[in-house]
């Protein structure tokens, strides 16, 4: 926790940063015209990678409805602009090779607004990668080979495609209107739509290079027993899908651990598969009964990065990144850290599964709560948030979240696997709640050096049925580290809970962050309680005991409270 407690250095840096930001505010007029940002353009021109001319967008090309709000300086949808791209924040440990990640600026780099594909286009069916040897895996292999063969200056090359992820999560891209703030698409409500649009263009580029308009990405179905290993194709050293920077202990036939955090467990394959199914059930069903709990927290222009992640992003998304990455590297390249994860061809199949789970979650919500259930967020700052991608013809396209809500309109679907975790409700462990009367009083904030148990009172419920949510507030972690802690409910003797059992209400996991500007990551976590309290048979209690258990890394917790949420 050296960085969290080194207050003096930290404050000096903050003062220096604020002074710089204030100076920037004077030098850089807050306008939607990126040409005004002479400083960021000069930063861009020294990044050195891209030999193309920098062209200036006109105001008109950016007028996607966000411009007026931008002038206010805060609030409004997050809008990105390639002209506001600079050096990424370096990771805390020296990377295996220096890197930059701004997309190339080609002379035609004026964004066009996204248009939907022709409804007559064949529907692409993404299929599971564990069907190794099948045609579609052979096509994916060939597509990656073709992308790798393109020159690095081509925005459709594998090198540049990998850099897209880096640019959107390593501090390289800045918020239009607030250039002192990075665009970070993780730990926010942008997580699902950003990655959907990223894969959409990646897939179409692959299809074009293959000359196969029906090409569909395979997905790594790590949530179903047959898919709970690295698919064989990725482990073939002769394949372009191979990546040397993966955990050598996790090659097939090793069964994956959806809650992995650096330490191997000694479960049998059967136990591991069962626990993986419980994790899936918690993250997809019981912990995600509301859109905000599934998608993540609001993130608008002017906001600090990483306000809070949705259930699936934290786990299994983050945990699978760490499980796949190579622990012999201190940053866990390639998959275990944001800047390099797109370099591993398995990333796109991992995220296709995340994207599939987005659709699965909507399906579950509609089948359990009725077709009229509102499954998408309705906030215009979510719907109008926009990202830039190069398409299969190397045209720069501005795409909004609103464009990405209907996979059918995007002409793709998923097939080949079911939801075996749908009814995999984890077991309870009776008699683990010890004696509340012996609890020590806790004053927040607390450093999680050891497990902390707190009695949290439940406010009087509103008359209409709403979701009761435990909010873990003011979480602070050292960005240089990756961190995991667990949240148990009514399990003071948490070590007696069956691994993966019901009292383990939630798991918090971060990936390592780039350093510099954000040495401390501040975020929040939310745990849905209705189903949990029903399963534990304690719906009538006035309070619950919450035990926070550190697993990996150092973390400070600002407080705990219970709220009721209606959506
Ligand atoms: Cu990811």
Coordinates of C-alpha atoms and ligand atoms in Angstrom, one line a residue:
X1 CA 0.0 0.0 0.0
X2 CA 3.0 2.2 -0.3
X3 CA 1.2 4.4 -2.9
X4 CA -1.9 4.9 -0.8
X5 CA 0.0 5.9 2.3
X6 CA 2.6 8.0 0.6
X7 CA 0.4 11.0 1.1
X8 CA 3.0 13.7 0.9
X9 CA 4.3 12.6 -2.5
X10 CA 0.8 11.9 -3.7
X11 CA -0.5 15.3 -2.6
X12 CA 2.4 17.0 -4.3
X13 CA 1.7 15.1 -7.4
X14 CA -2.0 16.1 -7.2
X15 CA -1.1 19.7 -6.7
X16 CA 1.3 19.6 -9.7
X17 CA -1.4 17.8 -11.8
X18 CA -4.1 20.3 -10.8
X19 CA -1.8 23.1 -11.7
X20 CA -1.1 21.5 -15.1
X21 CA -4.8 20.9 -15.6
X22 CA -5.6 24.5 -14.6
X23 CA -3.0 25.7 -17.1
X24 CA -4.4 23.5 -19.7
X25 CA -7.9 24.9 -19.1
X26 CA -6.5 28.3 -19.8
X27 CA -4.5 27.3 -22.8
X28 CA -7.0 24.9 -24.3
X29 CA -10.4 26.4 -24.9
X30 CA -13.2 23.9 -24.1
X31 CA -14.8 23.5 -27.4
X32 CA -15.8 20.6 -29.6
X33 CA -13.2 21.5 -32.2
X34 CA -10.2 19.2 -31.7
X35 CA -8.1 21.5 -33.8
X36 CA -8.1 23.8 -30.8
X37 CA -6.1 21.2 -28.9
X38 CA -2.8 22.2 -30.2
X39 CA -1.1 20.5 -27.3
X40 CA -2.6 17.1 -27.8
X41 CA -1.9 17.3 -31.5
X42 CA 1.7 17.9 -30.8
X43 CA 1.8 15.0 -28.4
X44 CA 0.3 12.9 -31.2
X45 CA 2.9 14.0 -33.7
X46 CA 5.7 12.8 -31.5
X47 CA 4.2 9.4 -30.8
X48 CA 6.3 8.3 -33.8
X49 CA 4.3 5.3 -34.9
X50 CA 2.1 6.6 -37.6
X51 CA 3.4 8.2 -40.7
X52 CA 0.1 9.5 -41.8
X53 CA -1.0 13.1 -42.0
X54 CA -3.1 14.4 -39.1
X55 CA -6.2 15.9 -40.4
X56 CA -8.6 18.1 -38.5
X57 CA -12.2 17.2 -37.9
X58 CA -14.7 19.9 -38.4
X59 CA -17.3 20.7 -35.8
X60 CA -19.9 19.1 -38.0
X61 CA -18.3 15.7 -38.0
X62 CA -18.5 15.6 -34.3
X63 CA -22.0 16.9 -33.9
X64 CA -23.6 13.7 -32.7
X65 CA -25.6 15.5 -30.1
X66 CA -22.9 15.5 -27.6
X67 CA -21.3 18.8 -28.5
X68 CA -23.6 21.2 -26.6
X69 CA -23.2 19.3 -23.4
X70 CA -19.4 19.2 -23.9
X71 CA -19.3 22.9 -23.7
X72 CA -20.6 22.7 -20.2
X73 CA -17.4 20.9 -19.3
X74 CA -19.0 18.0 -17.4
X75 CA -21.8 15.6 -17.8
X76 CA -23.0 14.3 -21.1
X77 CA -21.9 11.1 -22.9
X78 CA -18.3 10.1 -23.2
X79 CA -17.1 11.0 -26.7
X80 CA -13.7 10.0 -28.0
X81 CA -11.6 11.7 -30.7
X82 CA -8.5 10.3 -32.2
X83 CA -7.0 13.8 -32.2
X84 CA -6.9 13.5 -28.5
X85 CA -4.6 10.5 -28.3
X86 CA -1.2 10.5 -26.7
X87 CA 1.2 8.3 -24.9
X88 CA -0.4 5.6 -22.8
X89 CA 0.3 5.5 -19.1
X90 CA 3.1 3.0 -18.7
X91 CA 2.5 -0.1 -16.6
X92 CA 4.3 -0.2 -13.2
X93 CA 6.8 -2.8 -14.3
X94 CA 8.8 -2.4 -17.5
X95 CA 6.9 -4.1 -20.2
X96 CA 8.7 -6.7 -22.4
X97 CA 8.8 -4.1 -25.2
X98 CA 8.0 -0.4 -25.3
X99 CA 4.6 0.3 -26.7
X100 CA 2.3 3.0 -28.1
X101 CA -1.3 2.5 -28.9
X102 CA -2.9 5.5 -30.7
X103 CA -4.7 4.4 -33.9
X104 CA -3.1 5.6 -37.1
X105 CA -4.4 8.8 -38.5
X106 CA -4.9 8.3 -42.1
X107 CA -5.7 11.1 -44.5
X108 CA -9.3 10.0 -44.6
X109 CA -9.6 10.1 -40.9
X110 CA -12.9 12.0 -40.8
X111 CA -15.4 9.9 -38.9
X112 CA -18.5 8.8 -40.7
X113 CA -21.5 7.9 -38.6
X114 CA -22.3 4.2 -38.2
X115 CA -24.9 2.7 -40.5
X116 CA -26.4 -0.7 -39.9
X117 CA -25.5 -3.6 -42.3
X118 CA -27.9 -4.5 -45.0
X119 CA -30.7 -6.6 -43.5
X120 CA -30.3 -9.0 -46.4
X121 CA -26.7 -9.8 -45.3
X122 CA -26.3 -13.4 -44.2
X123 CA -26.7 -13.8 -40.4
X124 CA -23.3 -14.7 -39.0
X125 CA -23.5 -17.5 -36.4
X126 CA -20.7 -17.4 -33.8
X127 CA -19.9 -20.9 -32.6
X128 CA -18.0 -22.3 -29.7
X129 CA -14.2 -22.6 -30.1
X130 CA -14.0 -25.9 -28.4
X131 CA -15.4 -27.5 -31.6
X132 CA -11.8 -27.6 -32.6
X133 CA -10.9 -28.7 -36.1
X134 CA -14.2 -27.4 -37.3
X135 CA -14.3 -25.1 -40.3
X136 CA -14.8 -21.9 -38.4
X137 CA -11.7 -22.4 -36.2
X138 CA -9.7 -23.0 -39.4
X139 CA -11.1 -19.7 -40.8
X140 CA -10.3 -17.8 -37.6
X141 CA -6.7 -19.1 -37.8
X142 CA -6.5 -17.9 -41.4
X143 CA -8.1 -14.6 -40.6
X144 CA -5.6 -13.9 -37.8
X145 CA -2.7 -14.9 -40.1
X146 CA -4.0 -12.4 -42.8
X147 CA -4.3 -9.6 -40.3
X148 CA -0.8 -10.3 -38.9
X149 CA 0.5 -10.1 -42.5
X150 CA -0.8 -6.6 -43.1
X151 CA 1.6 -3.7 -42.6
X152 CA 1.5 -2.3 -39.1
X153 CA 0.4 1.1 -40.4
X154 CA -2.8 -0.5 -41.7
X155 CA -5.6 0.1 -39.1
X156 CA -7.0 -3.4 -40.0
X157 CA -3.7 -5.1 -39.1
X158 CA -3.6 -7.4 -36.1
X159 CA -1.1 -5.0 -34.5
X160 CA -3.5 -2.0 -34.8
X161 CA -6.5 -4.0 -33.8
X162 CA -4.7 -5.1 -30.6
X163 CA -3.9 -1.4 -30.0
X164 CA -7.5 -0.4 -30.1
X165 CA -8.1 -2.0 -26.7
X166 CA -4.9 -0.4 -25.4
X167 CA -6.0 3.1 -26.5
X168 CA -9.3 2.8 -24.8
X169 CA -8.0 1.6 -21.5
X170 CA -4.5 2.8 -20.9
X171 CA -4.9 6.6 -20.7
X172 CA -4.0 7.2 -24.4
X173 CA -7.4 8.5 -25.5
X174 CA -8.9 11.5 -23.6
X175 CA -12.5 12.7 -23.1
X176 CA -13.6 15.2 -25.6
X177 CA -14.2 18.4 -23.6
X178 CA -12.1 17.2 -20.7
X179 CA -8.7 16.4 -22.2
X180 CA -7.2 16.1 -18.7
X181 CA -9.3 13.0 -18.2
X182 CA -8.7 9.6 -19.8
X183 CA -11.3 7.5 -21.6
X184 CA -11.4 4.1 -19.7
X185 CA -14.1 1.7 -20.8
X186 CA -13.6 -0.8 -18.0
X187 CA -15.4 -0.7 -14.6
X188 CA -18.2 1.4 -16.1
X189 CA -21.5 1.0 -18.0
X190 CA -19.5 1.2 -21.3
X191 CA -17.9 -2.2 -20.8
X192 CA -20.4 -4.3 -22.8
X193 CA -21.2 -1.9 -25.7
X194 CA -17.6 -0.9 -26.2
X195 CA -16.4 -4.5 -26.6
X196 CA -19.4 -5.4 -28.8
X197 CA -18.5 -2.7 -31.2
X198 CA -14.8 -3.6 -31.1
X199 CA -15.6 -7.2 -32.0
X200 CA -18.1 -6.1 -34.7
X201 CA -15.5 -4.3 -36.7
X202 CA -12.8 -7.0 -36.0
X203 CA -15.1 -9.7 -37.3
X204 CA -16.0 -7.7 -40.5
X205 CA -12.3 -7.0 -41.2
X206 CA -11.6 -10.7 -40.8
X207 CA -14.5 -11.5 -43.2
X208 CA -13.3 -9.1 -45.8
X209 CA -9.7 -10.4 -45.7
X210 CA -11.0 -13.9 -46.0
X211 CA -13.3 -13.0 -48.8
X212 CA -16.0 -14.8 -46.8
X213 CA -18.9 -12.4 -46.0
X214 CA -20.5 -15.0 -43.7
X215 CA -17.4 -15.4 -41.5
X216 CA -18.2 -15.4 -37.7
X217 CA -15.9 -15.3 -34.8
X218 CA -15.6 -18.4 -32.6
X219 CA -16.3 -17.9 -28.9
X220 CA -14.5 -19.4 -25.9
X221 CA -17.4 -20.9 -24.0
X222 CA -15.6 -21.1 -20.6
X223 CA -19.0 -21.1 -18.9
X224 CA -20.0 -24.6 -20.1
X225 CA -18.2 -27.7 -19.1
X226 CA -17.0 -28.7 -22.6
X227 CA -15.5 -25.2 -23.0
X228 CA -13.7 -25.0 -19.6
X229 CA -10.2 -25.4 -21.1
X230 CA -8.1 -23.4 -23.5
X231 CA -9.3 -24.6 -26.9
X232 CA -6.7 -26.9 -28.5
X233 CA -6.2 -24.6 -31.5
X234 CA -4.8 -21.9 -29.3
X235 CA -2.2 -24.3 -27.9
X236 CA -0.7 -25.4 -31.2
X237 CA 2.7 -23.7 -31.4
X238 CA 2.6 -23.7 -35.2
X239 CA -0.7 -21.8 -35.3
X240 CA -1.0 -18.0 -35.6
X241 CA -3.5 -18.3 -32.7
X242 CA -0.7 -19.4 -30.4
X243 CA 0.8 -16.9 -28.0
X244 CA 3.8 -17.6 -25.9
X245 CA 2.8 -15.2 -23.1
X246 CA 0.2 -17.4 -21.4
X247 CA 0.3 -19.3 -18.1
X248 CA 2.2 -22.5 -19.0
X249 CA 0.3 -24.3 -16.2
X250 CA -3.0 -23.6 -17.9
X251 CA -2.5 -25.3 -21.2
X252 CA -5.1 -27.9 -22.2
X253 CA -6.4 -30.2 -20.7
X254 CA -6.2 -28.0 -17.5
X255 CA -9.7 -27.1 -16.4
X256 CA -10.0 -23.3 -15.8
X257 CA -10.9 -21.6 -12.6
X258 CA -13.4 -18.8 -13.1
X259 CA -12.4 -17.3 -9.7
X260 CA -8.7 -17.6 -10.3
X261 CA -6.4 -15.1 -8.7
X262 CA -2.8 -16.2 -9.0
X263 CA -3.0 -19.2 -6.7
X264 CA -3.7 -22.7 -8.0
X265 CA -6.3 -24.7 -6.0
X266 CA -6.3 -28.5 -5.7
X267 CA -9.9 -29.3 -6.8
X268 CA -10.6 -32.2 -8.9
X269 CA -11.9 -31.4 -12.4
X270 CA -15.4 -32.3 -11.4
X271 CA -15.2 -30.0 -8.3
X272 CA -13.8 -27.2 -10.4
X273 CA -16.5 -27.5 -13.1
X274 CA -19.2 -27.5 -10.4
X275 CA -17.7 -24.4 -8.8
X276 CA -17.4 -22.7 -12.1
X277 CA -21.1 -23.3 -12.7
X278 CA -22.0 -21.8 -9.3
X279 CA -19.9 -18.7 -10.1
X280 CA -21.8 -18.3 -13.4
X281 CA -25.2 -18.7 -11.7
X282 CA -24.3 -16.0 -9.1
X283 CA -22.9 -13.5 -11.6
X284 CA -25.6 -14.0 -14.3
X285 CA -28.7 -14.6 -12.2
X286 CA -28.7 -13.9 -8.5
X287 CA -26.2 -11.0 -8.4
X288 CA -27.6 -9.3 -11.6
X289 CA -31.3 -8.7 -11.1
X290 CA -31.1 -5.1 -12.3
X291 CA -29.6 -3.5 -15.4
X292 CA -27.3 -1.3 -13.3
X293 CA -25.8 -4.3 -11.5
X294 CA -25.2 -6.1 -14.7
X295 CA -23.9 -3.2 -16.9
X296 CA -21.9 -1.2 -14.3
X297 CA -22.1 2.3 -13.0
X298 CA -22.7 5.6 -14.9
X299 CA -19.6 7.2 -16.5
X300 CA -20.1 10.6 -18.1
X301 CA -17.8 13.3 -19.4
X302 CA -16.0 14.8 -16.5
X303 CA -16.2 11.7 -14.4
X304 CA -13.1 10.0 -13.0
X305 CA -12.5 6.6 -14.5
X306 CA -13.8 3.3 -13.1
X307 CA -16.9 4.2 -11.0
X308 CA -17.9 0.5 -10.6
X309 CA -18.1 -2.6 -12.7
X310 CA -21.0 -4.9 -13.5
X311 CA -21.0 -8.5 -12.1
X312 CA -19.7 -10.3 -15.1
X313 CA -16.9 -7.8 -15.8
X314 CA -15.4 -8.4 -12.4
X315 CA -15.7 -12.1 -12.6
X316 CA -15.3 -14.2 -14.7
X317 CA -14.1 -11.5 -17.2
X318 CA -11.2 -10.2 -15.1
X319 CA -10.4 -13.5 -13.5
X320 CA -10.2 -15.2 -16.9
X321 CA -7.8 -12.5 -18.1
X322 CA -5.5 -13.3 -15.2
X323 CA -6.0 -17.0 -15.5
X324 CA -4.8 -16.8 -19.2
X325 CA -2.0 -14.3 -18.8
X326 CA 1.6 -15.2 -18.0
X327 CA 2.5 -14.9 -14.3
X328 CA 6.2 -15.1 -15.2
X329 CA 5.8 -11.4 -16.3
X330 CA 5.1 -9.0 -13.4
X331 CA 2.4 -7.2 -15.4
X332 CA 1.0 -10.7 -16.5
X333 CA 1.2 -9.9 -20.2
X334 CA -0.4 -10.5 -22.5
X335 CA -4.0 -11.2 -21.3
X336 CA -3.5 -10.2 -17.7
X337 CA -3.3 -6.4 -18.2
X338 CA -5.3 -4.1 -20.4
X339 CA -2.6 -2.6 -22.6
X340 CA -1.5 -5.9 -24.1
X341 CA -4.5 -8.2 -23.8
X342 CA -5.7 -7.6 -27.4
X343 CA -2.4 -9.0 -28.7
X344 CA -3.5 -12.5 -27.8
X345 CA -5.8 -14.0 -30.4
X346 CA -7.7 -15.7 -27.6
X347 CA -8.8 -12.3 -26.4
X348 CA -11.4 -12.0 -29.2
X349 CA -12.9 -15.4 -28.4
X350 CA -12.9 -14.6 -24.7
X351 CA -14.8 -11.3 -25.4
X352 CA -17.2 -13.0 -27.8
X353 CA -18.2 -15.1 -24.9
X354 CA -18.7 -12.0 -22.7
X355 CA -20.8 -10.5 -25.5
X356 CA -22.8 -13.7 -25.8
X357 CA -23.5 -13.6 -22.0
X358 CA -24.9 -10.0 -22.5
X359 CA -27.5 -11.5 -24.8
X360 CA -28.0 -14.5 -22.4
X361 CA -28.6 -12.1 -19.5
X362 CA -31.3 -10.2 -21.5
X363 CA -32.9 -13.4 -22.4
X364 CA -33.0 -14.5 -18.7
X365 CA -34.5 -11.2 -17.6
X366 CA -37.2 -11.3 -20.3
X367 CA -38.1 -14.9 -19.7
X368 CA -38.3 -14.6 -15.9
X369 CA -39.8 -11.1 -15.7
X370 CA -41.8 -10.8 -18.9
X371 CA -41.2 -9.6 -22.3
X372 CA -41.8 -6.0 -21.4
X373 CA -39.0 -5.9 -18.9
X374 CA -36.7 -3.0 -19.5
X375 CA -33.3 -4.7 -20.0
X376 CA -31.3 -1.9 -21.4
X377 CA -30.3 1.3 -19.6
X378 CA -32.3 4.3 -20.9
X379 CA -30.0 7.1 -19.8
X380 CA -29.1 9.2 -22.9
X381 CA -25.5 9.6 -21.6
X382 CA -25.2 5.8 -22.0
X383 CA -27.0 5.6 -25.3
X384 CA -25.1 8.5 -26.9
X385 CA -21.6 7.6 -25.7
X386 CA -19.5 7.0 -28.8
X387 CA -16.4 5.3 -29.9
X388 CA -14.3 5.3 -33.1
X389 CA -13.2 2.3 -35.1
X390 CA -11.8 1.6 -38.5
X391 CA -14.0 -0.6 -40.5
X392 CA -13.2 -3.3 -43.1
X393 CA -12.5 -0.6 -45.7
X394 CA -10.3 1.4 -43.3
X395 CA -12.9 4.1 -42.9
X396 CA -13.1 5.7 -39.6
X397 CA -16.6 5.1 -38.1
X398 CA -18.2 6.8 -35.1
X399 CA -20.5 4.3 -33.4
X400 CA -22.8 5.0 -30.4
X401 CA -23.9 2.6 -27.7
X402 CA -27.4 3.0 -29.1
X403 CA -26.2 1.4 -32.4
X404 CA -25.0 -1.7 -30.5
X405 CA -28.1 -2.9 -28.7
X406 CA -29.5 -5.3 -31.2
X407 CA -27.3 -8.1 -32.4
X408 CA -29.8 -9.1 -35.0
X409 CA -29.6 -5.7 -36.6
X410 CA -25.8 -6.1 -36.6
X411 CA -26.4 -9.4 -38.4
X412 CA -24.9 -11.9 -36.0
X413 CA -26.1 -14.4 -33.5
X414 CA -24.7 -17.2 -31.2
X415 CA -25.3 -20.9 -31.4
X416 CA -24.0 -24.2 -30.1
X417 CA -24.2 -24.0 -26.3
X418 CA -26.8 -23.6 -23.6
X419 CA -26.8 -22.2 -20.1
X420 CA -26.0 -25.2 -17.9
X421 CA -25.5 -22.8 -14.9
X422 CA -29.0 -21.4 -15.1
X423 CA -30.2 -23.5 -12.2
X424 CA -26.8 -24.1 -10.5
X425 CA -27.7 -22.5 -7.3
X426 CA -24.8 -22.9 -4.8
X427 CA -25.4 -24.6 -1.5
X428 CA -25.6 -22.9 1.8
X429 CA -23.4 -23.8 4.8
X430 CA -25.7 -23.6 7.9
X431 CA -24.2 -22.6 11.2
X432 CA -21.4 -20.4 10.0
X433 CA -22.6 -17.1 11.4
X434 CA -21.0 -17.4 14.9
X435 CA -21.9 -15.0 17.6
X436 CA -22.7 -11.4 16.5
X437 CA -22.3 -10.2 20.1
X438 CA -18.6 -10.8 19.9
X439 CA -18.1 -8.5 16.9
X440 CA -15.5 -5.8 17.4
X441 CA -16.6 -2.4 16.4
X442 CA -15.1 -1.2 13.1
X443 CA -14.6 2.4 12.0
X444 CA -14.3 3.1 8.4
X445 CA -12.2 3.6 6.3
X446 CA -10.4 0.3 7.0
X447 CA -7.4 -1.3 5.3
X448 CA -8.2 -4.9 4.6
X449 CA -5.1 -6.4 6.2
X450 CA -7.2 -9.1 7.6
X451 CA -10.9 -10.2 7.4
X452 CA -13.3 -7.6 8.8
X453 CA -16.8 -8.3 9.9
X454 CA -19.4 -5.6 10.2
X455 CA -23.1 -5.7 11.2
X456 CA -25.0 -3.6 8.6
X457 CA -28.5 -2.6 9.5
X458 CA -31.2 -2.9 6.8
X459 CA -33.2 0.3 6.2
X460 CA -37.0 0.0 6.3
X461 CA -38.1 -1.5 2.9
X462 CA -40.1 0.7 0.6
X463 CA -43.7 -0.4 0.0
X464 CA -43.2 -1.6 -3.6
X465 CA -40.9 -4.5 -4.1
X466 CA -37.4 -3.3 -4.8
X467 CA -34.0 -4.8 -4.9
X468 CA -32.0 -4.5 -1.7
X469 CA -28.3 -3.8 -2.6
X470 CA -25.2 -3.9 -0.4
X471 CA -22.9 -1.1 -1.5
X472 CA -19.2 -1.4 -0.8
X473 CA -18.1 2.3 -1.0
X474 CA -14.8 4.1 -1.4
X475 CA -12.8 1.1 -2.5
X476 CA -9.2 2.1 -3.0
X477 CA -6.6 -0.1 -4.5
X478 CA -3.0 0.4 -5.6
X479 CA -3.2 0.5 -9.3
X480 CA 0.1 -1.3 -9.6
X481 CA -1.3 -4.4 -8.2
X482 CA -4.2 -6.7 -9.0
X483 CA -6.6 -7.2 -6.1
X484 CA -9.1 -9.6 -5.0
X485 CA -11.4 -9.6 -2.0
X486 CA -14.5 -11.6 -1.1
X487 CA -17.7 -10.4 0.5
X488 CA -19.5 -12.9 2.7
X489 CA -23.0 -12.4 4.1
X490 CA -24.0 -14.0 7.4
X491 CA -20.8 -16.0 7.6
X492 CA -18.6 -14.7 10.4
X493 CA -16.9 -18.1 10.3
X494 CA -16.4 -17.6 6.5
X495 CA -13.6 -20.2 6.4
X496 CA -16.2 -22.9 7.1
X497 CA -18.2 -21.9 4.1
X498 CA -18.1 -24.5 1.3
X499 CA -15.8 -23.1 -1.4
X500 CA -18.0 -21.2 -3.8
X501 CA -20.9 -21.6 -1.4
X502 CA -23.9 -19.3 -1.2
X503 CA -22.7 -17.1 1.7
X504 CA -19.9 -15.9 -0.6
X505 CA -22.1 -13.1 -1.9
X506 CA -19.7 -11.4 -4.2
X507 CA -16.1 -11.3 -5.4
X508 CA -14.1 -8.1 -6.2
X509 CA -11.3 -8.4 -8.8
X510 CA -9.2 -5.8 -10.6
X511 CA -6.6 -6.1 -13.3
X512 CA -3.5 -4.0 -12.9
X513 CA -3.8 -0.5 -14.1
X514 CA -1.3 1.7 -15.9
X515 CA 0.5 4.0 -13.4
X516 CA 1.3 7.7 -13.5
X517 CA -1.9 9.6 -13.3
X518 CA -4.0 7.1 -11.5
X519 CA -1.9 5.5 -8.8
X520 CA -4.9 4.8 -6.8
X521 CA -7.9 3.2 -8.3
X522 CA -11.1 4.3 -6.6
X523 CA -14.3 2.4 -7.3
X524 CA -17.4 0.8 -5.8
X525 CA -19.0 -2.6 -5.7
X526 CA -22.6 -3.7 -5.4
X527 CA -24.1 -7.0 -4.2
X528 CA -27.8 -7.9 -4.8
X529 CA -29.3 -9.2 -1.6
X530 CA -33.0 -10.2 -2.2
X531 CA -32.3 -13.8 -3.5
X532 CA -29.4 -14.3 -1.2
X533 CA -31.3 -13.4 2.0
X534 CA -34.1 -15.6 0.8
X535 CA -31.7 -18.5 0.2
X536 CA -30.3 -18.0 3.7
X537 CA -33.8 -17.8 5.2
X538 CA -33.1 -14.4 6.9
X539 CA -35.4 -12.0 5.0
X540 CA -37.0 -10.9 8.3
X541 CA -33.7 -9.9 10.1
X542 CA -33.0 -6.3 11.0
X543 CA -29.4 -6.5 9.9
X544 CA -26.9 -8.7 8.1
X545 CA -23.3 -9.4 9.0
X546 CA -20.9 -8.7 6.2
X547 CA -17.4 -10.1 6.2
X548 CA -14.8 -8.7 3.8
X549 CA -12.0 -11.1 3.3
X550 CA -8.7 -10.0 1.5
X551 CA -7.4 -12.6 -0.9
X552 CA -4.8 -10.8 -3.0
X553 CA -3.3 -7.3 -2.9
X554 CA -4.0 -4.3 -0.7
X555 CA -7.3 -2.5 -0.5
X556 CA -8.9 0.2 1.6
X557 CA -12.7 0.2 2.1
X558 CA -14.6 3.5 2.7
X559 CA -17.8 2.0 4.1
X560 CA -20.8 -0.3 3.7
X561 CA -24.4 0.5 3.4
X562 CA -27.6 -1.1 2.2
X563 CA -29.9 0.7 -0.2
X564 CA -33.1 -0.1 -2.1
X565 CA -32.9 0.2 -5.9
X566 CA -35.8 0.2 -8.3
X567 CA -35.2 0.1 -12.1
Ligands
LIG1 CU1 -11.4 -8.2 -21.4

